[in-house]
PDB file of C-alpha atoms and ligand atoms in Angstrom:
ATOM      1  CA  MET A   1      -1.156  12.395  -4.694  1.00 59.00           C
ATOM      2  CA  ARG A   2       1.759  14.828  -4.973  1.00 56.00           C
ATOM      3  CA  LEU A   3       1.833  17.655  -2.564  1.00 59.00           C
ATOM      4  CA  ARG A   4       3.535  20.924  -3.187  1.00 63.00           C
ATOM      5  CA  ASN A   5       7.297  20.362  -2.039  1.00 72.00           C
ATOM      6  CA  ILE A   6       7.503  21.106   1.553  1.00 76.00           C
ATOM      7  CA  PRO A   7      10.847  22.713   2.624  1.00 70.00           C
ATOM      8  CA  GLY A   8      12.451  20.442   5.166  1.00 76.00           C
ATOM      9  CA  SER A   9      10.403  17.240   4.542  1.00 81.00           C
ATOM     10  CA  ARG A  10      13.454  15.380   3.703  1.00 83.00           C
ATOM     11  CA  GLU A  11      15.164  16.360   6.808  1.00 86.00           C
ATOM     12  CA  THR A  12      12.321  15.678   9.043  1.00 88.00           C
ATOM     13  CA  ILE A  13      11.921  12.133   7.499  1.00 91.00           C
ATOM     14  CA  ALA A  14      15.611  11.452   7.909  1.00 89.00           C
ATOM     15  CA  ALA A  15      15.359  12.408  11.580  1.00 90.00           C
ATOM     16  CA  SER A  16      12.378  10.198  12.270  1.00 94.00           C
ATOM     17  CA  GLU A  17      12.601   7.161  14.598  1.00 95.00           C
ATOM     18  CA  PHE A  18       9.421   5.754  12.706  1.00 97.00           C
ATOM     19  CA  VAL A  19      11.006   5.640   9.270  1.00 97.00           C
ATOM     20  CA  VAL A  20      13.421   2.908   8.117  1.00 97.00           C
ATOM     21  CA  HIS A  21      15.818   5.013   5.881  1.00 94.00           C
ATOM     22  CA  GLU A  22      16.937   4.610   2.467  1.00 89.00           C
ATOM     23  CA  ASP A  23      20.601   3.908   3.422  1.00 89.00           C
ATOM     24  CA  VAL A  24      19.682   0.869   5.563  1.00 95.00           C
ATOM     25  CA  MET A  25      16.428  -0.496   4.181  1.00 96.00           C
ATOM     26  CA  ARG A  26      17.899  -2.822   1.769  1.00 97.00           C
ATOM     27  CA  GLU A  27      20.010  -4.391   4.541  1.00 97.00           C
ATOM     28  CA  LYS A  28      16.725  -5.491   6.276  1.00 97.00           C
ATOM     29  CA  LYS A  29      15.638  -7.748   3.269  1.00 98.00           C
ATOM     30  CA  GLY A  30      14.803 -11.049   4.667  1.00 98.00           C
ATOM     31  CA  ASN A  31      15.148  -9.926   8.298  1.00 97.00           C
ATOM     32  CA  TRP A  32      12.323  -7.441   8.883  1.00 98.00           C
ATOM     33  CA  ASN A  33      11.475  -9.480  12.011  1.00 97.00           C
ATOM     34  CA  THR A  34      14.484  -7.882  13.608  1.00 97.00           C
ATOM     35  CA  VAL A  35      13.261  -4.367  12.943  1.00 97.00           C
ATOM     36  CA  PHE A  36       9.894  -5.233  14.843  1.00 98.00           C
ATOM     37  CA  GLY A  37      11.667  -7.517  17.476  1.00 97.00           C
ATOM     38  CA  ASN A  38       9.046 -10.479  16.868  1.00 98.00           C
ATOM     39  CA  ASP A  39       8.194 -12.944  14.177  1.00 98.00           C
ATOM     40  CA  ASN A  40       4.554 -11.524  13.836  1.00 98.00           C
ATOM     41  CA  PRO A  41       3.312 -11.569  10.172  1.00 98.00           C
ATOM     42  CA  ILE A  42       4.205  -8.390   8.091  1.00 98.00           C
ATOM     43  CA  SER A  43       1.684  -6.551   5.828  1.00 98.00           C
ATOM     44  CA  ILE A  44       2.597  -3.438   3.732  1.00 98.00           C
ATOM     45  CA  GLU A  45       0.530  -0.856   2.043  1.00 98.00           C
ATOM     46  CA  VAL A  46       1.957   0.461  -1.265  1.00 98.00           C
ATOM     47  CA  GLY A  47       1.326   4.151  -2.047  1.00 98.00           C
ATOM     48  CA  MET A  48      -0.199   4.971   1.516  1.00 98.00           C
ATOM     49  CA  GLY A  49      -0.552   8.614   0.868  1.00 98.00           C
ATOM     50  CA  LYS A  50      -1.325  10.353   4.224  1.00 98.00           C
ATOM     51  CA  GLY A  51      -1.205   7.082   5.910  1.00 98.00           C
ATOM     52  CA  ARG A  52      -4.670   6.997   7.633  1.00 98.00           C
ATOM     53  CA  PHE A  53      -5.477   3.350   6.543  1.00 98.00           C
ATOM     54  CA  ILE A  54      -2.380   1.634   7.741  1.00 98.00           C
ATOM     55  CA  THR A  55      -2.094   3.604  10.946  1.00 98.00           C
ATOM     56  CA  GLU A  56      -5.603   2.628  11.944  1.00 98.00           C
ATOM     57  CA  LEU A  57      -4.973  -1.100  10.945  1.00 98.00           C
ATOM     58  CA  ALA A  58      -1.698  -1.223  12.973  1.00 98.00           C
ATOM     59  CA  GLY A  59      -3.654   0.249  15.971  1.00 98.00           C
ATOM     60  CA  GLN A  60      -6.380  -2.511  15.534  1.00 98.00           C
ATOM     61  CA  ASN A  61      -3.904  -5.364  15.264  1.00 98.00           C
ATOM     62  CA  PRO A  62      -1.005  -5.165  17.640  1.00 98.00           C
ATOM     63  CA  ASP A  63      -0.351  -8.716  17.068  1.00 98.00           C
ATOM     64  CA  LYS A  64       0.706  -7.987  13.340  1.00 98.00           C
ATOM     65  CA  ASN A  65       3.289  -5.721  11.855  1.00 98.00           C
ATOM     66  CA  TYR A  66       2.897  -3.133   9.347  1.00 98.00           C
ATOM     67  CA  VAL A  67       4.979  -1.182   6.725  1.00 98.00           C
ATOM     68  CA  GLY A  68       3.677   1.856   5.107  1.00 98.00           C
ATOM     69  CA  ILE A  69       5.277   2.761   1.673  1.00 98.00           C
ATOM     70  CA  GLU A  70       5.101   6.090  -0.157  1.00 98.00           C
ATOM     71  CA  LYS A  71       7.121   7.703  -2.948  1.00 97.00           C
ATOM     72  CA  TYR A  72       7.000  11.337  -2.102  1.00 96.00           C
ATOM     73  CA  SER A  73       8.556  13.032   0.895  1.00 95.00           C
ATOM     74  CA  SER A  74       5.970  15.676   1.096  1.00 95.00           C
ATOM     75  CA  VAL A  75       3.240  12.966   1.323  1.00 96.00           C
ATOM     76  CA  LEU A  76       4.872  10.879   3.768  1.00 97.00           C
ATOM     77  CA  LEU A  77       5.520  13.877   5.907  1.00 96.00           C
ATOM     78  CA  ARG A  78       1.645  13.959   6.347  1.00 96.00           C
ATOM     79  CA  ALA A  79       1.672  10.347   7.406  1.00 97.00           C
ATOM     80  CA  LEU A  80       4.359  10.893   9.818  1.00 97.00           C
ATOM     81  CA  GLU A  81       2.686  13.947  11.683  1.00 95.00           C
ATOM     82  CA  LYS A  82      -0.097  11.395  12.406  1.00 95.00           C
ATOM     83  CA  ARG A  83       2.321   8.550  13.437  1.00 96.00           C
ATOM     84  CA  GLU A  84       4.244  10.881  15.864  1.00 95.00           C
ATOM     85  CA  THR A  85       0.817  11.235  17.871  1.00 96.00           C
ATOM     86  CA  LEU A  86       0.819   7.567  18.408  1.00 97.00           C
ATOM     87  CA  PRO A  87       4.213   6.542  19.875  1.00 94.00           C
ATOM     88  CA  GLU A  88       2.621   3.617  21.670  1.00 95.00           C
ATOM     89  CA  LEU A  89       2.461   1.830  18.331  1.00 97.00           C
ATOM     90  CA  THR A  90       5.454  -0.356  18.104  1.00 97.00           C
ATOM     91  CA  ASN A  91       4.191  -2.347  14.999  1.00 98.00           C
ATOM     92  CA  LEU A  92       4.205   0.319  12.267  1.00 98.00           C
ATOM     93  CA  TYR A  93       7.197   1.904  10.232  1.00 98.00           C
ATOM     94  CA  PHE A  94       7.277   3.827   7.092  1.00 98.00           C
ATOM     95  CA  LEU A  95       9.559   3.657   4.040  1.00 98.00           C
ATOM     96  CA  ARG A  96      10.140   6.407   1.418  1.00 97.00           C
ATOM     97  CA  MET A  97      10.638   4.551  -1.722  1.00 97.00           C
ATOM     98  CA  ASP A  98       9.293   3.579  -5.121  1.00 98.00           C
ATOM     99  CA  ALA A  99       7.488   0.371  -5.054  1.00 98.00           C
ATOM    100  CA  GLU A 100       9.418  -0.834  -8.108  1.00 98.00           C
ATOM    101  CA  ASP A 101      12.283  -1.495  -5.694  1.00 98.00           C
ATOM    102  CA  LEU A 102      10.223  -3.727  -3.447  1.00 98.00           C
ATOM    103  CA  PRO A 103      12.016  -7.099  -4.209  1.00 98.00           C
ATOM    104  CA  GLU A 104      15.271  -5.246  -3.135  1.00 98.00           C
ATOM    105  CA  VAL A 105      13.777  -4.393   0.223  1.00 98.00           C
ATOM    106  CA  PHE A 106      11.722  -7.546   1.101  1.00 98.00           C
ATOM    107  CA  GLY A 107      12.931 -11.204   0.922  1.00 98.00           C
ATOM    108  CA  LYS A 108      10.943 -14.137  -0.442  1.00 98.00           C
ATOM    109  CA  ASN A 109       7.960 -15.138   1.647  1.00 98.00           C
ATOM    110  CA  GLU A 110       8.416 -12.163   3.879  1.00 98.00           C
ATOM    111  CA  VAL A 111       4.974 -10.294   3.283  1.00 98.00           C
ATOM    112  CA  SER A 112       1.668 -11.657   4.319  1.00 98.00           C
ATOM    113  CA  THR A 113      -0.680  -9.001   2.684  1.00 98.00           C
ATOM    114  CA  ILE A 114      -0.237  -6.153   0.311  1.00 99.00           C
ATOM    115  CA  TYR A 115      -2.798  -3.499   0.349  1.00 99.00           C
ATOM    116  CA  LEU A 116      -3.252  -1.128  -2.593  1.00 99.00           C
ATOM    117  CA  ASN A 117      -5.656   1.563  -2.043  1.00 98.00           C
ATOM    118  CA  PHE A 118      -6.840   4.132  -4.650  1.00 98.00           C
ATOM    119  CA  SER A 119      -3.632   3.650  -6.723  1.00 98.00           C
ATOM    120  CA  ASP A 120      -2.653   6.150  -9.310  1.00 98.00           C
ATOM    121  CA  PRO A 121      -4.558   5.420 -12.526  1.00 98.00           C
ATOM    122  CA  TRP A 122      -1.812   6.354 -15.007  1.00 98.00           C
ATOM    123  CA  PRO A 123      -4.236   6.797 -17.722  1.00 96.00           C
ATOM    124  CA  LYS A 124      -2.068   6.665 -20.753  1.00 97.00           C
ATOM    125  CA  ASP A 125      -1.425   3.469 -22.324  1.00 96.00           C
ATOM    126  CA  ARG A 126       2.201   3.862 -22.461  1.00 97.00           C
ATOM    127  CA  HIS A 127       2.292   4.344 -18.570  1.00 98.00           C
ATOM    128  CA  ALA A 128       0.556   1.054 -17.919  1.00 98.00           C
ATOM    129  CA  LYS A 129       3.524  -0.441 -16.245  1.00 98.00           C
ATOM    130  CA  ARG A 130       3.589   2.123 -13.635  1.00 98.00           C
ATOM    131  CA  ARG A 131       0.028   1.148 -12.454  1.00 98.00           C
ATOM    132  CA  LEU A 132       0.318  -0.658  -8.998  1.00 98.00           C
ATOM    133  CA  PRO A 133      -1.890  -3.712 -10.066  1.00 98.00           C
ATOM    134  CA  SER A 134      -0.194  -4.087 -13.411  1.00 98.00           C
ATOM    135  CA  ARG A 135       1.288  -7.624 -14.415  1.00 98.00           C
ATOM    136  CA  GLU A 136       4.941  -5.898 -13.887  1.00 98.00           C
ATOM    137  CA  PHE A 137       4.036  -5.088 -10.376  1.00 98.00           C
ATOM    138  CA  LEU A 138       2.315  -8.503  -9.733  1.00 98.00           C
ATOM    139  CA  ALA A 139       5.632 -10.139 -10.663  1.00 98.00           C
ATOM    140  CA  ARG A 140       7.273  -7.981  -8.010  1.00 98.00           C
ATOM    141  CA  TYR A 141       4.642  -8.756  -5.318  1.00 98.00           C
ATOM    142  CA  ASP A 142       5.161 -12.514  -6.293  1.00 98.00           C
ATOM    143  CA  GLN A 143       8.783 -12.217  -5.260  1.00 98.00           C
ATOM    144  CA  ILE A 144       7.991 -11.062  -1.640  1.00 98.00           C
ATOM    145  CA  LEU A 145       4.597 -12.432  -0.743  1.00 98.00           C
ATOM    146  CA  LYS A 146       4.217 -15.862   1.291  1.00 98.00           C
ATOM    147  CA  PRO A 147       2.697 -18.644  -0.803  1.00 98.00           C
ATOM    148  CA  GLU A 148      -0.783 -18.021   1.035  1.00 98.00           C
ATOM    149  CA  GLY A 149      -0.194 -14.257   0.856  1.00 98.00           C
ATOM    150  CA  LYS A 150      -2.858 -11.854  -0.655  1.00 98.00           C
ATOM    151  CA  VAL A 151      -3.073  -8.574  -2.564  1.00 98.00           C
ATOM    152  CA  GLU A 152      -6.087  -6.511  -1.551  1.00 98.00           C
ATOM    153  CA  PHE A 153      -7.007  -3.624  -3.963  1.00 99.00           C
ATOM    154  CA  LYS A 154      -9.528  -0.900  -3.589  1.00 98.00           C
ATOM    155  CA  THR A 155     -10.434   1.745  -5.943  1.00 98.00           C
ATOM    156  CA  ASP A 156     -13.214   3.899  -7.352  1.00 98.00           C
ATOM    157  CA  ASN A 157     -11.602   4.047 -10.671  1.00 98.00           C
ATOM    158  CA  ARG A 158     -13.630   1.517 -12.704  1.00 98.00           C
ATOM    159  CA  GLY A 159     -11.224   1.786 -15.828  1.00 98.00           C
ATOM    160  CA  LEU A 160      -8.158   0.806 -13.461  1.00 98.00           C
ATOM    161  CA  PHE A 161     -10.175  -1.922 -11.724  1.00 98.00           C
ATOM    162  CA  ASP A 162     -11.179  -3.509 -15.026  1.00 98.00           C
ATOM    163  CA  PHE A 163      -7.556  -3.269 -16.094  1.00 98.00           C
ATOM    164  CA  ALA A 164      -6.359  -4.944 -12.834  1.00 98.00           C
ATOM    165  CA  LEU A 165      -8.855  -7.866 -13.500  1.00 98.00           C
ATOM    166  CA  GLU A 166      -7.283  -8.402 -16.883  1.00 98.00           C
ATOM    167  CA  GLU A 167      -3.886  -8.161 -15.387  1.00 98.00           C
ATOM    168  CA  VAL A 168      -4.678 -10.775 -12.855  1.00 98.00           C
ATOM    169  CA  LYS A 169      -6.212 -13.219 -15.348  1.00 98.00           C
ATOM    170  CA  GLU A 170      -2.893 -12.637 -17.584  1.00 97.00           C
ATOM    171  CA  ALA A 171      -0.607 -13.161 -14.661  1.00 98.00           C
ATOM    172  CA  GLY A 172      -2.460 -16.393 -13.638  1.00 98.00           C
ATOM    173  CA  TRP A 173      -3.459 -15.073 -10.319  1.00 98.00           C
ATOM    174  CA  LYS A 174      -6.685 -16.058  -8.664  1.00 98.00           C
ATOM    175  CA  LEU A 175      -9.612 -13.828  -7.910  1.00 98.00           C
ATOM    176  CA  GLU A 176     -10.798 -14.737  -4.479  1.00 98.00           C
ATOM    177  CA  VAL A 177     -13.128 -11.654  -3.747  1.00 98.00           C
ATOM    178  CA  CYS A 178     -14.533  -9.238  -6.325  1.00 98.00           C
ATOM    179  CA  THR A 179     -17.132  -6.439  -5.871  1.00 98.00           C
ATOM    180  CA  PHE A 180     -17.995  -3.332  -7.855  1.00 98.00           C
ATOM    181  CA  ASP A 181     -19.862  -1.817  -4.884  1.00 98.00           C
ATOM    182  CA  LEU A 182     -17.978  -2.502  -1.508  1.00 98.00           C
ATOM    183  CA  HIS A 183     -20.004  -0.031   0.450  1.00 98.00           C
ATOM    184  CA  HIS A 184     -23.125  -2.008  -0.246  1.00 98.00           C
ATOM    185  CA  ASP A 185     -21.772  -5.369   0.584  1.00 98.00           C
ATOM    186  CA  GLU A 186     -22.591  -6.073   4.176  1.00 97.00           C
ATOM    187  CA  GLU A 187     -20.088  -8.882   4.682  1.00 97.00           C
ATOM    188  CA  LEU A 188     -17.024  -7.272   2.826  1.00 98.00           C
ATOM    189  CA  MET A 189     -17.654  -3.911   4.776  1.00 98.00           C
ATOM    190  CA  LYS A 190     -17.150  -5.805   8.190  1.00 97.00           C
ATOM    191  CA  GLY A 191     -13.818  -4.190   9.543  1.00 96.00           C
ATOM    192  CA  ASN A 192     -13.441  -2.041   6.394  1.00 98.00           C
ATOM    193  CA  ILE A 193     -10.995   0.778   7.099  1.00 98.00           C
ATOM    194  CA  MET A 194     -11.699   3.872   5.016  1.00 98.00           C
ATOM    195  CA  THR A 195      -8.644   5.661   3.249  1.00 98.00           C
ATOM    196  CA  GLU A 196      -8.456   9.474   2.782  1.00 98.00           C
ATOM    197  CA  TYR A 197      -9.428   8.741  -0.962  1.00 98.00           C
ATOM    198  CA  GLU A 198     -12.047   6.293  -0.147  1.00 98.00           C
ATOM    199  CA  GLU A 199     -13.913   8.756   2.179  1.00 98.00           C
ATOM    200  CA  ARG A 200     -13.702  11.664  -0.352  1.00 98.00           C
ATOM    201  CA  PHE A 201     -14.819   9.556  -3.548  1.00 98.00           C
ATOM    202  CA  SER A 202     -17.609   7.517  -1.744  1.00 98.00           C
ATOM    203  CA  SER A 203     -18.914  10.844  -0.256  1.00 98.00           C
ATOM    204  CA  GLN A 204     -19.298  11.933  -3.728  1.00 97.00           C
ATOM    205  CA  GLY A 205     -21.475   8.938  -4.455  1.00 97.00           C
ATOM    206  CA  ASN A 206     -18.746   6.969  -6.389  1.00 98.00           C
ATOM    207  CA  PRO A 207     -19.046   3.153  -6.061  1.00 98.00           C
ATOM    208  CA  ILE A 208     -15.923   1.658  -4.529  1.00 98.00           C
ATOM    209  CA  CYS A 209     -14.440  -1.606  -6.176  1.00 98.00           C
ATOM    210  CA  LYS A 210     -12.587  -4.227  -4.196  1.00 98.00           C
ATOM    211  CA  MET A 211     -10.544  -7.286  -4.989  1.00 98.00           C
ATOM    212  CA  ILE A 212      -8.558  -9.904  -3.044  1.00 98.00           C
ATOM    213  CA  ILE A 213      -6.242 -11.950  -5.186  1.00 98.00           C
ATOM    214  CA  SER A 214      -3.669 -14.784  -4.410  1.00 98.00           C
ATOM    215  CA  ARG A 215      -1.408 -16.920  -6.598  1.00 98.00           C
TER     216      ARG A 215
HETATM  217  N1  SAM B   1      -3.666   5.063  -0.388  1.00 54.71           N
HETATM  218  C1  SAM B   1      -4.037   6.335  -0.139  1.00 54.71           C
HETATM  219  C2  SAM B   1      -5.614   6.598   0.022  1.00 54.71           C
HETATM  220  O1  SAM B   1      -6.259   5.638  -0.473  1.00 54.71           O
HETATM  221  O2  SAM B   1      -6.087   7.640   0.578  1.00 54.71           O
HETATM  222  C3  SAM B   1      -3.560   7.367  -1.253  1.00 54.71           C
HETATM  223  C4  SAM B   1      -3.930   7.351  -2.755  1.00 54.71           C
HETATM  224  S1  SAM B   1      -2.948   8.512  -3.864  1.00 54.71           S
HETATM  225  C5  SAM B   1      -4.069   8.410  -5.157  1.00 54.71           C
HETATM  226  C6  SAM B   1      -1.701   7.344  -4.366  1.00 54.71           C
HETATM  227  C7  SAM B   1      -0.462   7.325  -3.568  1.00 54.71           C
HETATM  228  O3  SAM B   1       0.352   6.330  -4.038  1.00 54.71           O
HETATM  229  C8  SAM B   1       0.247   8.775  -3.816  1.00 54.71           C
HETATM  230  O4  SAM B   1       0.540   9.122  -2.593  1.00 54.71           O
HETATM  231  C9  SAM B   1       1.474   8.286  -4.567  1.00 54.71           C
HETATM  232  O5  SAM B   1       2.538   9.224  -4.310  1.00 54.71           O
HETATM  233  C10 SAM B   1       1.895   6.889  -4.237  1.00 54.71           C
HETATM  234  N2  SAM B   1       2.493   6.065  -5.064  1.00 54.71           N
HETATM  235  C11 SAM B   1       2.215   6.018  -6.560  1.00 54.71           C
HETATM  236  N3  SAM B   1       3.117   5.184  -7.121  1.00 54.71           N
HETATM  237  C12 SAM B   1       3.926   4.706  -6.122  1.00 54.71           C
HETATM  238  C13 SAM B   1       5.167   3.961  -6.172  1.00 54.71           C
HETATM  239  N4  SAM B   1       5.533   3.347  -7.454  1.00 54.71           N
HETATM  240  N5  SAM B   1       5.643   3.659  -5.072  1.00 54.71           N
HETATM  241  C14 SAM B   1       5.277   4.305  -3.933  1.00 54.71           C
HETATM  242  N6  SAM B   1       4.276   5.054  -3.807  1.00 54.71           N
HETATM  243  C15 SAM B   1       3.566   5.309  -4.852  1.00 54.71           C
END
């Protein structure tokens, strides 16, 4: 998702108390508990878009901490607009960064769950490395996840999902949960939080795939 450049978005983000800023985020590596002021587990969503999923998740789980990550200021701004209506949430921060830099921002064993929702497909073969469930990204997640940590990935893009299944095998990760039709799986739908893309594509009749993986 790339929205039209919105004048002033960088300045609004820079002034927000709900964003951990680029100049200090690397200093938090290994010490994100000090940002939240507690030792509750930390989960992140990579490529959160307008942030509905992680904002709802944070609201439902006040005993857990969440970090929403988005590459583009124009998109993060939309998440921030929603975040600012919920000042009572003390367990949610946003980062504007490229997920390629995750191991510079989070320490070893610092993250409990990584959520990937409707990640960009990057259809050209030469861009495979940019896909968030690629082996290159799995290696980055490996550097920050707890030993028992999990990656949860949802998409309606069957090609991207099949690619992810191959990458999981190639990288030696374990497939714990896998469905090609999440919305018709009563058990897996318990507690499912719809993302903006999930709502859009499922309403068009596209089946939603989901996997949960671990090392
Ligand atoms: N997760 C949301 C949803 O399900 O509604 C948004 C999905 S949108 C297709 C993918 C988002 O991931 C875009 O906002 C894009 O900017 C972001 N993104 C893609 N690659 C990224 C990266 N390397 N680092 C951070 N964000 C990224």
